[in-house]
Coordinates of C-alpha atoms and ligand atoms in Angstrom, one line a residue:
M1 CA -118.5 41.7 17.1
Y2 CA -119.0 45.5 17.7
G3 CA -122.8 45.0 17.6
L4 CA -122.9 45.3 13.8
S5 CA -126.3 44.6 12.2
K6 CA -127.0 42.3 9.3
D7 CA -127.2 45.3 7.0
D8 CA -123.9 46.7 8.3
L9 CA -122.1 43.4 7.7
E10 CA -123.6 43.0 4.3
L11 CA -122.5 46.5 3.3
Q12 CA -119.0 45.9 4.8
A13 CA -118.7 42.6 2.8
R14 CA -119.7 44.4 -0.5
A15 CA -117.1 47.1 0.1
R16 CA -114.5 44.6 0.9
E17 CA -115.1 42.6 -2.2
F18 CA -114.9 45.7 -4.3
V19 CA -111.6 46.9 -2.8
D20 CA -110.1 43.4 -3.1
S21 CA -110.7 43.7 -6.8
L22 CA -108.4 46.8 -6.9
I23 CA -105.5 45.4 -4.8
P24 CA -103.9 43.5 -7.8
Y25 CA -103.4 46.8 -9.6
E26 CA -101.5 48.6 -6.8
V27 CA -97.9 48.0 -8.1
E28 CA -98.9 48.9 -11.7
A29 CA -100.5 52.1 -10.4
E30 CA -97.4 52.9 -8.2
M31 CA -95.2 52.7 -11.3
N32 CA -97.6 54.8 -13.4
G33 CA -98.2 57.9 -11.3
G34 CA -101.0 56.3 -9.3
K35 CA -103.2 55.7 -12.4
L36 CA -105.3 52.6 -12.9
P37 CA -105.5 51.2 -16.5
D38 CA -108.3 53.1 -18.2
E39 CA -110.5 50.0 -18.7
V40 CA -110.1 48.9 -15.1
D41 CA -111.0 52.4 -14.0
R42 CA -114.1 52.5 -16.1
Q43 CA -115.2 49.0 -15.0
S44 CA -114.5 49.6 -11.4
R45 CA -116.6 52.9 -11.4
S46 CA -119.6 51.1 -12.9
A47 CA -119.1 48.2 -10.4
A48 CA -119.0 50.7 -7.5
R49 CA -122.3 52.2 -8.7
A50 CA -124.0 48.8 -9.2
L51 CA -122.9 47.8 -5.7
G52 CA -124.4 51.0 -4.2
L53 CA -121.1 52.1 -2.8
M54 CA -121.0 55.7 -4.1
A55 CA -121.9 58.6 -2.0
T56 CA -122.9 56.5 1.0
N57 CA -122.9 59.8 3.1
M58 CA -125.6 61.5 1.0
P59 CA -129.3 61.4 1.5
V60 CA -131.3 58.9 -0.6
E61 CA -133.5 61.8 -2.0
L62 CA -130.3 63.1 -3.7
G63 CA -129.3 59.7 -5.1
G64 CA -126.9 58.8 -2.2
G65 CA -126.8 55.7 0.0
G66 CA -128.4 57.4 3.1
C67 CA -126.1 55.3 5.3
T68 CA -125.5 55.8 9.0
M69 CA -122.2 57.2 10.2
L70 CA -121.2 53.7 11.3
Q71 CA -121.9 52.3 7.9
Q72 CA -120.0 55.1 6.2
V73 CA -117.1 54.2 8.4
L74 CA -117.3 50.6 7.5
V75 CA -117.1 51.4 3.8
Q76 CA -114.2 53.9 4.2
E77 CA -112.4 51.4 6.3
Q78 CA -112.3 49.1 3.3
V79 CA -111.3 52.0 1.1
G80 CA -108.2 52.3 3.3
R81 CA -107.1 48.7 2.6
V82 CA -105.8 49.5 -0.9
T83 CA -102.7 51.7 -1.6
N84 CA -102.4 54.6 -4.1
A85 CA -105.9 55.9 -3.2
L86 CA -107.3 53.4 -5.8
A87 CA -110.6 53.2 -4.0
W88 CA -111.1 56.9 -3.7
M89 CA -113.5 56.5 -6.5
L90 CA -116.0 55.6 -3.8
S91 CA -116.8 59.3 -3.5
T92 CA -118.1 61.1 -0.5
P93 CA -119.5 64.4 -1.8
P94 CA -119.8 67.2 0.8
S95 CA -122.8 66.3 2.9
W96 CA -122.8 69.6 4.7
F97 CA -123.6 71.2 1.3
A98 CA -127.0 69.5 0.9
P99 CA -128.9 71.4 3.6
V100 CA -127.6 74.9 2.5
A101 CA -127.5 74.4 -1.3
T102 CA -130.1 76.3 -3.4
E103 CA -132.2 74.2 -5.9
Y104 CA -129.9 75.5 -8.7
Q105 CA -126.8 74.4 -6.8
I106 CA -128.2 71.0 -6.1
E107 CA -129.1 70.3 -9.7
R108 CA -126.0 71.9 -11.3
W109 CA -123.3 70.6 -8.9
L110 CA -124.5 68.3 -6.2
R111 CA -126.6 65.7 -8.0
P112 CA -124.0 65.1 -10.7
T113 CA -121.3 64.7 -8.0
V114 CA -123.5 62.2 -6.1
V115 CA -123.7 59.9 -9.1
G116 CA -120.0 60.4 -9.9
V117 CA -120.3 62.3 -13.1
S118 CA -118.8 65.4 -11.5
V119 CA -116.0 65.7 -9.0
E120 CA -115.3 68.5 -6.5
C121 CA -112.2 69.9 -4.9
Y122 CA -111.5 72.3 -2.0
A123 CA -109.4 75.5 -2.2
I124 CA -109.1 76.6 1.4
T125 CA -105.5 76.4 2.5
E126 CA -102.9 79.1 1.6
E127 CA -99.2 79.5 1.9
G128 CA -99.7 81.4 5.2
A129 CA -102.8 79.8 6.4
G130 CA -103.2 76.0 7.1
S131 CA -104.1 75.0 10.6
D132 CA -105.2 78.6 11.2
V133 CA -107.9 78.8 8.6
D134 CA -108.9 82.2 9.9
A135 CA -105.6 83.7 8.6
I136 CA -106.6 83.2 5.0
E137 CA -105.9 86.3 2.8
A138 CA -108.1 85.3 -0.2
T139 CA -110.7 88.0 -0.8
A140 CA -114.2 88.2 -2.3
R141 CA -116.0 91.4 -3.1
R142 CA -119.5 91.9 -4.6
E143 CA -119.9 93.8 -7.8
G144 CA -123.5 93.9 -9.1
D145 CA -124.7 90.3 -9.6
E146 CA -121.2 88.9 -9.3
Y147 CA -118.4 88.3 -6.8
V148 CA -114.8 88.9 -7.7
L149 CA -112.4 86.3 -6.1
D150 CA -108.7 86.7 -5.6
G151 CA -106.1 84.6 -3.7
V152 CA -103.6 81.9 -4.0
K153 CA -104.6 78.4 -2.7
W154 CA -102.2 75.5 -1.8
H155 CA -102.6 71.7 -1.9
V156 CA -105.9 71.7 -3.9
T157 CA -106.4 68.0 -3.9
S158 CA -108.0 66.4 -7.0
Y159 CA -108.0 69.6 -9.0
N160 CA -106.8 67.5 -12.0
E161 CA -109.9 65.3 -11.7
A162 CA -112.4 67.9 -10.6
T163 CA -115.1 69.7 -12.6
W164 CA -115.9 72.2 -9.8
G165 CA -114.6 73.4 -6.5
F166 CA -115.1 75.3 -3.3
F167 CA -113.2 78.6 -2.7
Q168 CA -113.1 80.1 0.8
A169 CA -112.4 83.8 1.1
K170 CA -112.9 86.8 3.3
L171 CA -115.4 89.4 2.3
T172 CA -113.8 92.8 1.8
E173 CA -117.0 94.9 1.7
G174 CA -120.5 95.2 2.9
R175 CA -122.0 94.4 6.3
N176 CA -120.2 91.1 6.5
A177 CA -116.8 92.5 5.7
G178 CA -114.0 90.5 7.3
E179 CA -116.1 87.4 7.6
H180 CA -115.6 84.1 5.6
A181 CA -117.7 83.1 2.7
M182 CA -117.6 80.0 0.5
F183 CA -118.0 80.1 -3.3
I184 CA -118.3 77.5 -6.0
F185 CA -116.1 77.8 -9.1
D186 CA -116.3 75.7 -12.3
I187 CA -113.3 74.1 -13.7
P188 CA -112.1 75.7 -15.9
T189 CA -113.0 79.3 -15.1
P190 CA -111.2 82.3 -16.6
G191 CA -108.7 83.7 -14.1
V192 CA -108.0 80.4 -12.3
R193 CA -104.4 79.4 -13.0
V194 CA -102.3 76.5 -12.0
V195 CA -99.1 78.1 -10.5
R196 CA -97.4 74.7 -10.3
T197 CA -98.1 71.1 -9.4
P198 CA -95.6 70.0 -6.8
A199 CA -94.6 66.3 -6.3
Y200 CA -95.7 64.8 -3.0
T201 CA -94.6 61.8 -1.0
H202 CA -97.4 59.5 -2.1
T203 CA -98.0 58.3 -5.6
I204 CA -101.7 58.9 -6.3
N205 CA -103.6 60.1 -9.4
H206 CA -105.0 63.1 -7.4
H207 CA -102.7 66.0 -7.7
H208 CA -102.5 68.9 -5.3
P209 CA -101.6 72.0 -7.3
I210 CA -101.1 75.6 -6.1
L211 CA -103.8 77.7 -7.8
A212 CA -103.9 81.4 -8.4
F213 CA -107.4 83.1 -8.5
E214 CA -106.9 86.4 -10.3
S215 CA -110.0 88.6 -10.5
V216 CA -112.2 85.5 -11.0
R217 CA -115.8 86.5 -11.6
V218 CA -118.6 84.2 -10.4
P219 CA -122.3 84.9 -10.4
A220 CA -123.9 85.6 -7.0
S221 CA -125.7 82.3 -7.4
H222 CA -122.3 80.6 -6.7
L223 CA -122.3 81.8 -3.1
V224 CA -122.8 78.9 -0.7
G225 CA -125.3 79.6 2.1
E226 CA -125.1 83.1 3.5
E227 CA -122.2 85.5 3.5
G228 CA -120.3 84.8 6.7
G229 CA -121.1 81.1 6.7
G230 CA -117.7 80.0 5.3
M231 CA -116.1 78.8 8.5
A232 CA -119.1 76.8 9.7
F233 CA -119.0 74.8 6.5
A234 CA -115.3 74.1 6.8
Y235 CA -115.8 72.9 10.4
E236 CA -118.7 70.6 9.3
W237 CA -116.5 69.1 6.6
F238 CA -113.6 68.6 9.1
R239 CA -115.8 66.7 11.5
F240 CA -117.0 64.3 8.8
E241 CA -113.5 63.9 7.2
R242 CA -111.8 63.2 10.5
F243 CA -114.1 60.2 11.0
M244 CA -113.3 59.0 7.5
V245 CA -109.6 59.5 7.8
A246 CA -109.7 57.4 10.9
A247 CA -111.7 54.8 9.1
R248 CA -109.2 54.5 6.2
C249 CA -106.3 54.3 8.7
L250 CA -108.0 51.2 10.3
G251 CA -108.3 49.6 6.9
A252 CA -104.6 50.3 6.1
A253 CA -103.5 48.9 9.5
E254 CA -105.5 45.7 9.1
R255 CA -104.1 45.1 5.6
L256 CA -100.5 45.7 6.9
I257 CA -101.0 43.4 9.8
E258 CA -102.4 40.6 7.6
E259 CA -99.6 41.1 5.0
A260 CA -96.8 41.2 7.6
T261 CA -98.2 38.2 9.4
S262 CA -98.4 36.2 6.3
F263 CA -94.8 37.1 5.3
A264 CA -93.5 36.4 8.9
K265 CA -95.0 32.9 8.7
Q266 CA -93.2 31.9 5.5
R267 CA -90.0 33.9 5.8
V268 CA -87.3 31.7 7.4
A269 CA -84.3 33.2 9.2
S270 CA -81.9 31.7 11.7
G271 CA -83.5 28.3 11.0
R272 CA -87.2 29.1 11.7
P273 CA -90.1 31.2 10.4
I274 CA -89.5 34.8 11.7
I275 CA -92.9 34.8 13.4
E276 CA -91.3 32.4 15.9
H277 CA -88.8 35.1 16.9
Q278 CA -90.2 37.0 19.9
L279 CA -89.1 40.4 18.7
I280 CA -91.2 40.0 15.5
Q281 CA -94.1 38.6 17.6
A282 CA -94.0 41.7 19.8
M283 CA -94.3 44.0 16.7
L284 CA -97.3 42.1 15.4
A285 CA -98.9 41.8 18.8
D286 CA -98.6 45.6 19.5
S287 CA -100.0 46.4 16.1
L288 CA -103.0 44.1 16.5
T289 CA -103.7 45.4 19.9
E290 CA -103.6 49.1 18.8
L291 CA -105.8 48.3 15.8
F292 CA -108.4 46.8 18.2
A293 CA -108.3 49.9 20.4
A294 CA -108.6 52.3 17.4
R295 CA -111.5 50.3 15.8
S296 CA -113.4 50.1 19.1
M297 CA -113.0 53.8 19.6
L298 CA -114.0 54.8 16.1
Y299 CA -117.0 52.5 16.0
A300 CA -118.2 53.8 19.4
A301 CA -117.7 57.4 18.2
A302 CA -119.7 56.7 15.0
T303 CA -122.5 55.0 16.9
A304 CA -122.6 58.0 19.3
A305 CA -123.0 60.3 16.2
D306 CA -125.8 58.1 14.9
D307 CA -127.5 58.3 18.3
G308 CA -127.5 62.1 18.1
A309 CA -124.5 63.0 20.3
D310 CA -124.0 66.8 20.8
T311 CA -122.1 68.3 17.8
K312 CA -119.3 69.5 20.0
V313 CA -118.9 66.1 21.6
Q314 CA -118.8 64.7 18.0
H315 CA -116.0 67.1 17.2
A316 CA -114.0 65.8 20.2
H317 CA -114.7 62.2 19.2
A318 CA -113.7 62.8 15.6
S319 CA -110.5 64.4 16.8
M320 CA -109.7 61.6 19.2
A321 CA -110.4 58.9 16.5
K322 CA -108.4 60.7 13.9
L323 CA -105.5 61.4 16.2
Y324 CA -105.3 57.9 17.5
A325 CA -106.0 56.0 14.3
S326 CA -103.6 58.0 12.2
E327 CA -100.7 57.7 14.7
M328 CA -101.5 54.0 15.2
A329 CA -101.5 53.3 11.4
G330 CA -98.1 55.1 11.1
R331 CA -96.6 52.9 13.8
V332 CA -98.1 49.8 12.2
A333 CA -96.7 50.7 8.8
D334 CA -93.3 51.3 10.3
R335 CA -93.3 47.9 12.1
A336 CA -94.6 46.1 9.0
L337 CA -91.9 47.6 6.8
Q338 CA -89.3 46.4 9.4
I339 CA -90.8 42.9 9.4
F340 CA -90.4 42.7 5.6
G341 CA -86.7 43.7 6.0
G342 CA -85.0 44.9 2.8
R343 CA -88.1 44.0 0.8
G344 CA -90.1 46.4 2.9
Y345 CA -88.1 49.3 1.4
M346 CA -89.0 48.5 -2.2
R347 CA -91.8 50.4 -3.8
E348 CA -93.4 47.2 -5.0
N349 CA -94.0 46.3 -1.4
V350 CA -97.3 47.1 0.3
A351 CA -95.6 48.2 3.5
E352 CA -93.3 50.7 1.8
R353 CA -96.3 52.3 0.0
F354 CA -98.4 52.6 3.1
W355 CA -95.4 53.8 5.1
R356 CA -95.2 56.8 2.7
E357 CA -98.9 57.2 2.1
L358 CA -100.0 57.2 5.7
R359 CA -97.7 60.0 6.8
V360 CA -100.1 62.6 5.5
E361 CA -103.0 61.3 7.7
R362 CA -101.3 63.1 10.6
I363 CA -101.3 66.3 8.7
W364 CA -104.4 66.9 6.5
E365 CA -107.8 67.6 7.9
G366 CA -106.1 69.1 10.9
T367 CA -102.7 68.0 12.2
S368 CA -102.2 65.8 15.2
E369 CA -101.3 68.9 17.2
I370 CA -104.6 70.6 16.2
Q371 CA -106.6 67.5 17.1
R372 CA -104.9 67.5 20.6
T373 CA -105.9 71.2 21.0
I374 CA -109.5 70.4 20.1
I375 CA -109.6 67.4 22.5
S376 CA -108.2 69.3 25.4
E377 CA -110.5 72.3 24.8
Q378 CA -113.5 70.0 25.0
L379 CA -112.1 68.3 28.0
A380 CA -111.7 71.6 29.8
K381 CA -115.3 72.6 28.9
R382 CA -117.2 69.3 29.4
G383 CA -115.1 67.1 31.6
A384 CA -113.9 63.5 30.8
T385 CA -117.1 61.8 32.0
N386 CA -119.2 63.6 29.3
L387 CA -116.8 62.8 26.5
V388 CA -115.6 59.1 26.8
Ligands
LIG401 C1 -101.3 66.1 0.5 C2 -102.1 67.2 1.0 C3 -103.4 67.4 0.5 C4 -104.1 68.5 1.0 N1 -105.3 68.8 0.4 C5 -106.0 70.0 0.7 C6 -107.1 70.4 0.0 O1 -107.6 69.7 -0.8 N2 -107.7 71.6 0.3 C7 -107.1 72.4 1.3 O2 -107.7 73.5 1.5 N3 -106.0 72.0 2.0 C8 -105.4 70.8 1.7 N4 -104.3 70.5 2.4 C9 -103.8 71.3 3.5 C10 -103.8 70.7 4.9 O3 -105.1 70.8 5.4 C11 -102.8 71.6 5.7 O4 -101.5 71.2 5.2 C12 -102.9 71.3 7.2 O5 -104.1 71.8 7.7 C13 -101.7 71.9 8.0 O6 -101.6 73.2 7.6 P1 -100.1 73.8 7.2 O7 -99.5 72.8 6.2 O8 -100.2 75.2 6.7 O9 -99.2 73.7 8.5 P2 -99.1 74.8 9.6 O10 -100.5 75.2 10.0 O11 -98.2 75.8 9.2 O12 -98.5 73.9 10.8 C14 -97.1 73.7 10.9 C15 -96.8 73.0 12.2 O13 -97.2 73.8 13.3 C16 -98.1 73.1 14.1 N5 -99.1 74.0 14.6 C17 -99.9 74.9 13.9 N6 -100.7 75.5 14.7 C18 -100.5 75.0 15.9 C19 -101.1 75.3 17.2 N7 -102.1 76.1 17.4 N8 -100.7 74.5 18.3 C20 -99.7 73.6 18.1 N9 -99.1 73.3 16.9 C21 -99.5 74.0 15.9 C22 -98.8 72.1 13.1 O14 -99.3 71.0 13.8 C23 -97.6 71.7 12.3 O15 -96.8 70.7 13.0 C24 -103.6 69.4 2.0 C25 -102.3 69.1 2.5 C26 -101.6 68.0 2.0 C27 -100.2 67.7 2.6

C-alpha cells in the first residue's frame, strides 16, 4: 500500500518495534513527570542507535541515516504512537544547519547531536512574538570578536535536556541592522537565566522554560550562516517540522483507533459489545476514514518533496498536512475518549493522555490559523492545479 519500497517497510517495522517497547512505560511516565526509569531510558537510547533510528534526517557523512523524506515520515509516525513523548529520543537534529554550519560548528555541536550525545533547543518565541516571528525584540550587537545577546524567550522546549541552543535576534548595528540573525549558545552560559518553568497541559520530560538572556557574550564563531539569515533558517525548520508533526499525529490517531476498537469489542453495554451500537460505529468509521485521508496526503507530500518539488510548493504541502493531520488527530482523540466513557477521563487511559497531548499540535510550529494563511497565499499565487 502507498507504494512503499522494501527498504521503507523494513525501516517502518524497525521503528514500530522500537516504539512498541516503550508503550508499557507510559502510565509510569505519566505519574512521574514524563520520565522513563533511568535504566529503561539508557537501554532504549542504545537500542535506538543500534537500530539506526537516530537522526534519520541527517546526511550519512555526518553520521545520520540519510533517509528520504518519506522514510523520515514513516519513522516519526511510529514516534507518535506512544504518549508522553517517550520516543522523542529518536532525535531529528536541525538538518538546515548542516549546509550553513562552519567546520568548527559541525564538529563542536552538530556531530555530537547527530549521535545523541548532545541535545539542542530553540529560543525564538517571545512574550510578544509567536506567530509573527518578525516581531521579536531580542537583540544582538557585535563587539570586537563577540556578539552581545539580550532578550527574553518563551517556551524553550527541552532546555532541561539540552547542551546547546539556537537564539534568534535582531541586529542592532552594522549594515544588517534590523535584520534577523541566529546564534548558538552553550548550556550553561553566563547571563542565560531561567525566569520560570511553567506547567503545561501535557506530562513530558521536556520542559519549556522562559529564559532571560542578559548581556550574554558569545564568540563571533557562534553566528550561524550570515548576518541576516535568521528568518530563512526558521522557515526551513518549520517546513521540516510541519511534516514531522503531521507524521506523529498519524501515529497517535492509529494507536487511538486501535485501542478504542479493541475496547469497543469487549465492553458490553445494553446487552451487547458497544461496537455493535451504531453511534459508536460511526465514531470509529469517521476516525479511520480521516486517518486514511491524512496518511494519503502526507505520504504524497513527502514523496513530492523527495521528487524535488519546488520549495514553496513544499511549504504549502507541509502546511496542509500539518493542518489536516493535527486537527484530524484532535477529533480522533476526542472520539476515542468518548468511546472509553468514564475510563477515558482517567490519566491512566491512553485516550486521556493523547487528548491532552495532541492539543498543542494545532499550536506549535505554526498555529492552524497560520497554516491556513500560508495555504491560501500559495493558492492565490500558484492555483489549485499546481498544488494538489
Ligand atoms: C508546548 C509548547 C512548546 C513550544 N516550544 C517552542 C520552542 O521550543 N521554541 C520556540 O521558539 N517556540 C516554541 N513554542 C512557541 C510556539 O511556536 C508558539 O506558541 C506558536 O507559534 C504561537 O505563537 P503564540 O503562542 O505567541 O500565539 P499568537 O501568535 O499570539 O497567536 C494567538 C492567536 O492568534 C492567532 N493568530 C496570530 N496571528 C494570526 C494571523 N496572522 N491570522 C490569523 N490568526 C492569527 C493564532 O492562530 C492564535 O490563535 C512552543 C509553544 C508551546 C505551547
